[in-house]
Structure formats: structure tokens, C-alpha cells
Amino acid sequence: MFQALSDPSRRAMVERLSHGPASVSQLAEPLAMSLPAVVQHLAMLESSGLVTTQKIGRVRSCTLDTSAMSNAEQWINARRTQWQRRLDRLGDYLDETADEDALK
Amino acid sequence: MFQALSDPSRRAMVERLSHGPASVSQLAEPLAMSLPAVVQHLAMLESSGLVTTQKIGRVRSCTLDTSAMSNAEQWINARRTQWQRRLDRLGDYLDETADEDALK
DNA sequence: AAAATACTTAGGTAATAGCTTAAGTGATTG
DNA sequence: CAATCACTTAAGCTATTACCTAAGTATTTT
């Protein structure tokens, strides 16, 4: 998942696909690399579940799978909120000790 | 950013840090690798902005920077919602043509 | 049926990533 | 002040990644 998104070319492909489905050559067109290279990137996006493809006739159509994307999003979110909870508890603790100080 | 999160060891380190700050050796302890390897991973996390560190005496303390994490989260979210908007427009179009069919 | 299109497969190469061990450095402890 | 501790630096090694070119294989077109 993160592995698949770690490459700038693949992120560009995901960005393109977020605007709608595309064929392999359409995905390749803006990228400065050979078609086989694009196909390799595509294979990674597919095996990570980010993209699904189906071949109709001689053209392969690629579409984004957003449910796979939200997995990555949720992982990040979980770590962020975990951290946030910790900060909140720390805040509570500091407030508490401030009260105790005030009582003295 | 995604580059930094693409390695499982680094994700484990981020996960550990989401529970609170840790020293380099504390980060290294659960990982099956040498300390220099951990330091290399840490350097990546730091240069990506995900983690900030400061050295006090001889121990380096590492903390998570959640604002950097939300950048990655937002990138994913932007692509996902872009896709969602497209599906919505497609739905509108289909509804529209359905109405036109109904008029015939 | 020949030619063009849209990939696909099969190699091969150069750069990078992810480790390792060995030998520092600078701060604390006994 | 010698030893220990917590890293840090340096060098090197292997496997993977990100490409490439060349030569296929199906599908359309003409």
C-alpha cells in the first residue's frame, strides 16, 4: 500500500486515475518512460489493490479502487489520533497538578 | 513522506512513537536489526518531517510530528474525494438520461 | 489478408535501499 | 579518571527497484 504510493510516477498515475478510468497508453502518455515501465508500475498498483484493471479487446482499462486508499488513510489517522489522545491525557495531568499547586 | 512510510520497520517505529516519545535504543529494542540500521531509518523519518528529534546529553529523544502525517492523509483523501465526485456526476448523468427516457 | 494498434514478455543494467561490522565520539557513572 | 553507555561515522555488501531495448501476441483496421 504505502510501498505502492512511495513512487512519484505511481502517485502521478493514481492522480490521473482519480479523474476517471484510463487505458495503459493514456496513463503512459504524460510520463517520460517506456510503456513496459508503466506496465510494471501498474502491476504494483494492482497488486496493492489500489487499482483494478480489465482488458476489453486489446485495450486494458484501469480504475482506482478507493476502498484500498482509505485503508492507508485510516492507518495514518489511527496513529495521529493515538498521539492526540496522549497529548490530551498529558494536558489533563498538567491541569490536575496545577489544581494541586493552587490548593497549597 | 510515502517513501518514509513504505518500509515496515519505519512504520513500526511510527507506531511506537504514536504512544509517546522514545530514545533511539528504545525504538531499536523491538526491531531485529543493529542500532546503526535503526539510526538510518530514523534519519529518513526525520528528513520526511514525520519525526523530530533532539539530543539531550547522550540520549536522543524522538517524537512524532502529526502535522506531517496529516499531509499524507490529505493527499489520499483528495484523490479519493475526486474519484467520489466523479461517481456522483456520473450518477446525475444517468438519472438525467433516465428522465429523458421516461419522457419518450 | 496485410498493416497497424495496444499491449505483453523477456531479457539486461545501473542506482538505490536496507542491512552489516568495525571503529569512533562525547556524556555519565563507579 | 577509567569504564560504561548511547549513540555516530564509515565502509562495504546484497537484494530490490526502476528503468531500458528487442521481440513477441492478440485485436482491430484497411
XYZ file of N, CA and C (backbone and C1' of nucleotides) in Angstrom, chain C residues 10-26:
119
model
P 7.812 -14.619 -20.463
O 9.228 -14.065 -20.942
C 9.526 -13.973 -22.348
C 10.931 -13.427 -22.535
C 11.901 -13.778 -21.408
O 13.163 -14.126 -21.976
C 11.879 -11.462 -21.728
P 14.204 -14.992 -21.098
O 14.810 -13.928 -20.062
C 16.211 -13.756 -20.009
C 16.629 -12.559 -20.885
C 17.750 -11.744 -20.241
O 18.987 -12.112 -20.828
C 15.953 -10.322 -21.001
P 20.367 -11.964 -20.128
O 20.566 -10.381 -20.011
C 20.601 -9.526 -21.170
C 20.723 -8.097 -20.700
C 21.725 -7.905 -19.548
O 22.563 -6.800 -19.809
C 19.664 -6.936 -19.005
P 23.918 -6.576 -18.938
O 23.657 -5.116 -18.360
C 23.203 -4.067 -19.216
C 22.873 -2.848 -18.367
C 23.868 -2.599 -17.229
O 24.082 -1.198 -17.123
C 21.712 -2.763 -16.366
P 25.501 -0.653 -16.571
O 25.107 0.739 -15.921
C 23.912 1.415 -16.336
C 23.250 2.029 -15.128
C 24.221 2.442 -14.022
O 23.877 3.763 -13.616
C 22.551 0.994 -13.141
P 24.609 4.467 -12.374
O 23.428 4.509 -11.306
C 22.146 4.977 -11.725
C 21.166 4.821 -10.594
C 21.634 5.429 -9.265
O 20.525 6.098 -8.688
C 21.121 3.130 -8.973
P 20.761 6.989 -7.337
O 19.942 6.120 -6.296
C 18.621 5.695 -6.616
C 18.213 4.630 -5.626
C 18.402 5.032 -4.159
O 17.100 4.998 -3.580
C 19.150 2.815 -4.568
P 16.920 5.248 -2.008
O 16.808 3.772 -1.429
C 15.964 2.829 -2.088
C 15.777 1.614 -1.212
C 15.681 1.892 0.283
O 14.750 0.981 0.830
C 17.630 0.620 -0.169
P 14.383 0.971 2.378
O 15.348 -0.136 2.980
C 15.175 -1.493 2.577
C 16.233 -2.335 3.242
C 16.368 -2.092 4.748
O 16.394 -3.343 5.405
C 18.454 -1.920 3.707
P 16.257 -3.478 6.993
O 17.644 -2.883 7.482
C 18.489 -3.604 8.354
C 19.502 -4.422 7.573
C 20.806 -4.638 8.320
O 20.686 -5.705 9.237
C 21.220 -4.018 6.054
P 21.369 -5.646 10.661
O 22.891 -6.003 10.299
C 23.198 -7.192 9.562
C 24.633 -7.116 9.088
C 25.623 -6.781 10.202
O 26.090 -7.958 10.796
C 26.045 -5.452 8.244
P 26.696 -7.917 12.267
O 28.189 -7.406 12.020
C 29.046 -8.101 11.108
C 30.313 -7.282 10.889
C 31.112 -7.015 12.172
O 32.498 -7.242 11.901
C 30.571 -4.957 11.108
P 33.534 -7.270 13.082
O 34.189 -5.819 12.993
C 34.617 -5.342 11.716
C 35.208 -3.958 11.867
C 35.947 -3.726 13.188
O 37.104 -2.934 12.920
C 34.238 -2.138 12.968
P 38.196 -2.644 14.066
O 38.069 -1.065 14.259
C 38.099 -0.215 13.096
C 37.569 1.153 13.451
C 38.195 1.749 14.716
O 38.484 3.116 14.475
C 35.865 1.822 14.870
P 39.315 3.957 15.534
O 38.249 4.230 16.706
C 38.128 5.533 17.261
C 37.256 6.419 16.405
C 36.774 7.642 17.152
O 37.122 8.824 16.496
C 34.901 6.246 16.539
P 37.454 10.066 17.394
O 36.036 10.485 18.019
C 35.029 11.079 17.213
C 33.841 11.457 18.087
C 34.228 12.250 19.338
O 33.420 13.407 19.417
C 32.848 10.414 19.906
P 33.903 14.687 20.208
O 32.704 14.969 21.216
C 31.367 14.638 20.882
C 30.644 14.133 22.103
C 30.996 14.876 23.404
O 29.781 15.269 23.983
C 31.053 12.548 23.741
